[in-house]
Coordinates of C-alpha atoms and ligand atoms in Angstrom, one line a residue:
M1 CA -6.5 20.2 -9.4
A2 CA -4.5 17.0 -10.0
R3 CA -6.4 13.7 -9.5
R4 CA -5.7 12.2 -6.1
L5 CA -3.5 9.1 -6.3
H6 CA -3.9 5.6 -5.1
V7 CA -0.6 4.5 -3.7
A8 CA 0.0 0.9 -2.6
I9 CA 2.9 -0.2 -0.4
I10 CA 4.4 -3.6 0.3
M11 CA 6.0 -2.8 3.6
D12 CA 8.9 -5.3 3.5
G13 CA 12.1 -5.7 5.6
N14 CA 10.9 -5.3 9.2
G15 CA 12.5 -8.7 10.1
R16 CA 15.8 -7.8 8.4
W17 CA 15.9 -4.4 10.1
A18 CA 15.4 -5.9 13.5
G19 CA 17.8 -8.9 12.8
S20 CA 20.6 -6.6 11.7
R21 CA 20.4 -5.0 15.2
G22 CA 20.1 -8.3 17.0
W23 CA 16.6 -7.5 18.0
P24 CA 13.5 -9.8 17.8
R25 CA 11.5 -9.6 14.6
L26 CA 8.5 -8.2 16.4
E27 CA 10.5 -5.1 17.3
G28 CA 10.8 -4.6 13.5
H29 CA 7.1 -4.9 13.1
R30 CA 6.6 -2.4 15.9
R31 CA 8.9 0.1 14.2
G32 CA 7.1 -0.6 11.0
A33 CA 3.8 0.4 12.6
A34 CA 5.4 3.7 13.6
T35 CA 6.5 4.3 10.0
L36 CA 3.0 3.6 8.8
R37 CA 1.6 6.1 11.2
S38 CA 3.9 8.9 9.9
V39 CA 3.5 8.0 6.2
A40 CA -0.3 7.8 6.5
E41 CA -0.5 11.2 8.2
A42 CA 1.6 12.9 5.6
A43 CA 0.1 11.1 2.5
P44 CA -3.1 13.3 2.1
G45 CA -0.8 16.4 1.9
L46 CA 1.1 14.8 -1.0
G47 CA -2.0 14.3 -3.1
V48 CA -2.7 10.7 -2.0
G49 CA -6.5 9.9 -1.9
E50 CA -6.1 6.2 -1.2
L51 CA -3.3 4.4 0.6
T52 CA -3.4 0.6 0.6
V53 CA -0.7 -1.3 2.6
Y54 CA 0.1 -5.0 2.8
A55 CA 0.1 -5.8 6.5
F56 CA -0.4 -9.5 6.5
S57 CA -0.7 -11.8 3.5
S58 CA -2.6 -15.1 3.5
D59 CA 0.7 -16.8 3.2
N60 CA 2.0 -15.1 6.3
W61 CA 0.0 -17.7 8.4
K62 CA 3.0 -20.0 7.6
R63 CA 5.2 -17.9 10.0
P64 CA 5.9 -19.1 13.5
C65 CA 2.8 -18.8 15.8
E66 CA 4.7 -16.3 18.0
E67 CA 5.2 -13.9 15.2
V68 CA 1.7 -14.3 13.9
A69 CA 0.2 -13.7 17.3
G70 CA 2.5 -10.7 17.8
L71 CA 1.4 -9.2 14.5
M72 CA -2.3 -9.8 15.3
R73 CA -1.8 -8.0 18.6
L74 CA -0.1 -5.2 16.9
F75 CA -2.9 -4.7 14.4
A76 CA -5.5 -4.6 17.2
E77 CA -3.4 -2.0 19.1
Y78 CA -2.8 0.0 15.9
L79 CA -6.5 0.1 15.1
E80 CA -7.4 1.1 18.7
S81 CA -4.8 3.8 18.9
E82 CA -5.3 5.1 15.4
T83 CA -9.0 5.5 15.4
R84 CA -9.0 8.8 17.1
R85 CA -6.1 10.1 15.1
C86 CA -7.7 9.0 11.9
V87 CA -11.0 10.8 12.8
E88 CA -9.0 14.0 13.6
N89 CA -7.1 13.7 10.3
G90 CA -10.1 13.0 8.2
I91 CA -8.8 9.5 7.3
R92 CA -11.2 6.6 6.6
L93 CA -9.7 3.3 7.7
R94 CA -10.7 0.1 6.0
V95 CA -9.4 -3.4 6.3
E96 CA -9.3 -5.6 3.2
G97 CA -9.0 -9.4 3.1
R98 CA -10.6 -12.4 4.7
R99 CA -12.1 -12.0 8.1
D100 CA -13.3 -15.6 8.7
R101 CA -9.9 -16.7 10.0
L102 CA -9.3 -13.7 12.3
E103 CA -10.1 -13.8 16.0
G104 CA -13.6 -12.5 16.9
A105 CA -12.2 -9.7 19.1
L106 CA -10.0 -8.4 16.3
V107 CA -12.9 -8.5 13.8
E108 CA -15.0 -6.5 16.3
T109 CA -12.1 -3.9 16.7
I110 CA -11.9 -3.7 12.9
E111 CA -15.6 -3.1 12.5
R112 CA -15.7 -0.5 15.3
C113 CA -12.7 1.3 13.7
E114 CA -14.3 1.3 10.3
R115 CA -17.6 2.6 11.6
R116 CA -16.0 5.4 13.6
T117 CA -13.8 6.6 10.7
A118 CA -16.4 6.1 8.0
D119 CA -16.8 9.9 7.3
G120 CA -13.1 10.6 6.7
G121 CA -12.9 12.4 3.4
R122 CA -9.2 13.4 3.1
M123 CA -7.9 9.9 2.4
T124 CA -8.8 6.2 2.7
L125 CA -6.2 4.1 4.5
R126 CA -6.7 0.4 3.6
L127 CA -4.9 -2.3 5.6
A128 CA -4.7 -5.6 3.8
V129 CA -4.9 -8.3 6.4
D130 CA -5.2 -12.0 5.6
Y131 CA -5.2 -10.8 2.0
S132 CA -4.5 -12.8 -1.1
S133 CA -5.2 -11.2 -4.5
R134 CA -5.7 -14.6 -6.1
H135 CA -8.3 -15.4 -3.5
A136 CA -10.1 -12.1 -4.1
I137 CA -10.1 -12.6 -7.9
A138 CA -11.3 -16.2 -7.6
E139 CA -14.0 -15.2 -5.1
A140 CA -15.3 -12.3 -7.3
A141 CA -15.2 -14.6 -10.5
S142 CA -17.2 -17.3 -8.7
R143 CA -20.0 -14.6 -8.3
G144 CA -19.6 -13.6 -12.0
R145 CA -17.9 -10.4 -11.1
T146 CA -14.5 -8.7 -11.1
P147 CA -12.9 -7.6 -7.9
D148 CA -14.2 -4.1 -7.0
A149 CA -13.4 -3.5 -3.4
V150 CA -10.1 -1.7 -4.2
P151 CA -9.6 0.9 -7.0
D152 CA -6.8 0.7 -9.5
V153 CA -3.4 1.4 -8.2
D154 CA -1.4 4.4 -9.6
L155 CA 1.9 3.8 -7.8
M156 CA 3.1 0.5 -6.2
I157 CA 6.0 0.9 -3.8
R158 CA 8.0 -2.0 -2.3
T159 CA 10.7 -1.6 0.2
A160 CA 13.7 -3.7 1.2
G161 CA 15.1 -4.4 -2.3
E162 CA 12.7 -7.1 -3.4
Q163 CA 10.9 -6.6 -6.8
R164 CA 7.8 -8.8 -6.8
L165 CA 4.1 -8.4 -6.0
S166 CA 3.7 -11.4 -3.7
D167 CA 0.0 -11.8 -4.4
F168 CA -0.9 -8.2 -3.6
L169 CA -3.4 -6.3 -5.8
L170 CA -2.6 -8.3 -8.9
W171 CA -5.9 -7.2 -10.6
E172 CA -5.7 -3.6 -9.5
S173 CA -2.1 -3.1 -10.5
A174 CA -2.6 -3.8 -14.2
Y175 CA -1.3 -0.3 -15.1
A176 CA 0.4 0.6 -11.9
E177 CA 3.8 2.3 -12.0
F178 CA 6.4 0.5 -9.8
W179 CA 8.9 2.1 -7.5
F180 CA 11.4 0.1 -5.4
T181 CA 13.9 1.1 -2.7
K182 CA 16.6 -0.9 -0.9
K183 CA 15.6 0.8 2.4
T184 CA 13.7 -1.4 4.8
W185 CA 10.2 -0.4 5.9
P186 CA 11.3 0.9 9.3
E187 CA 13.9 3.1 7.6
F188 CA 11.4 4.5 5.0
S189 CA 10.4 8.1 5.6
V190 CA 7.9 10.7 4.4
K191 CA 10.8 12.1 2.3
D192 CA 11.0 8.7 0.5
L193 CA 7.3 8.8 -0.2
E194 CA 7.7 12.4 -1.6
L195 CA 10.5 11.1 -3.8
A196 CA 8.5 8.2 -5.1
I197 CA 5.5 10.5 -5.9
S198 CA 7.7 13.1 -7.6
E199 CA 9.3 10.4 -9.8
F200 CA 5.9 8.9 -10.5
R201 CA 4.7 12.3 -11.7
L202 CA 7.4 12.4 -14.4
R203 CA 6.4 9.1 -15.9
V204 CA 4.3 9.0 -19.1
R205 CA 1.3 6.7 -18.5
K206 CA -0.2 5.4 -21.8
F207 CA -2.6 2.7 -20.7
G208 CA -1.9 0.9 -24.0
A209 CA -2.5 4.1 -26.1
L210 CA -0.1 6.8 -27.2
P211 CA 1.0 9.7 -24.9
A212 CA -1.0 12.9 -25.5
P213 CA 1.1 15.5 -27.4
H214 CA 1.2 17.9 -24.4
E215 CA 2.9 15.1 -22.4
T216 CA 5.7 14.7 -24.9
R217 CA 6.3 18.4 -24.7
T218 CA 6.2 18.7 -20.9
L219 CA 8.5 15.8 -20.6
G220 CA 11.0 17.4 -23.1
L221 CA 10.9 14.4 -25.5
D222 CA 12.3 15.3 -28.8
P223 CA 10.0 14.2 -31.7
R224 CA 13.0 14.2 -34.1
R225 CA 14.8 11.7 -31.9
D226 CA 12.1 9.8 -30.1
P227 CA 9.9 7.8 -32.5
L228 CA 7.1 7.5 -29.9
A229 CA 7.0 11.3 -29.3
A230 CA 7.0 11.8 -33.1
I231 CA 3.9 9.6 -33.5
A232 CA 2.2 11.3 -30.6
A233 CA 2.9 14.8 -31.9
D234 CA 1.3 13.9 -35.3
A235 CA -1.8 12.4 -33.6
Ligands
FPP301 C1 7.2 -7.8 5.8 O1 8.5 -7.7 6.4 C2 6.2 -7.3 6.8 C3 5.2 -7.9 7.2 C4 4.9 -9.3 6.9 C5 4.3 -7.3 8.2 C6 3.9 -5.9 7.9 C7 3.5 -5.3 9.2 C8 3.8 -4.1 9.6 C9 4.5 -3.1 8.9 C10 3.4 -3.8 11.0 C11 2.6 -2.6 11.1 C12 1.3 -2.7 10.4 C13 0.2 -2.4 11.0 C14 -1.1 -2.4 10.2 C15 0.1 -2.1 12.4 P1 9.2 -9.1 6.9 O2 8.9 -9.3 8.3 O3 8.8 -10.2 5.9 O4 10.7 -8.7 6.7 P2 11.9 -9.6 6.2 O5 11.7 -10.0 4.8 O6 13.1 -8.7 6.4 O7 11.9 -10.8 7.2

């Protein structure tokens, strides 16, 4: 059976999606939460064992208080409403990031949700909240360790046309494959996730080594014309 994938998603474009309709930014975040719900429920069936999503970066505190407060409310509502669905779907929910700057009530909700979904074996859904990869790396290094809370990412998806990591899983994405779409997060669908995963499965991952000969064959690379395939076929 194929190894289960770790997919990470930078859910970008909620504000633009709402703005283009003349709606408040929070409406975009609300639609974004609905997209996350459907993507998270479909992901285990597509071979995803870990799904990590960027919900709130440590730099997002710089946004207007109203938007920050609305997002925090949305996270609490999401965790409350998703706990039962996650238990039913065998999904373990975890929240990654700093907790010392979150309100006490939200931290309690997070802890309750993590406890109640702890046995979910089909997939881990990880929400990154008040998350900064640089902070996580510096923190681990100060203890003489490397960051180990999140496994290596196989596939990194970013929506809404931007092509950068924005301080998300810098360490864990050392060998991630990247997939970008112009669609905003509220427009993203399970079909898009399927497409991203099917394209990912066609990529040759070498991790600094050479592709195995069977990979050059299954990908239809011609050793006579592709120097890399020729080297691999000889190996
Ligand atoms: C980036 O879009 C998105 C965010 C900063 C928040 C992500 C939050 C959600 C998808 C809400 C649902 C999440 C949970 C866990 C309930 P943006 O607002 O920066 O978009 P813009 O670049 O178009 O302004």
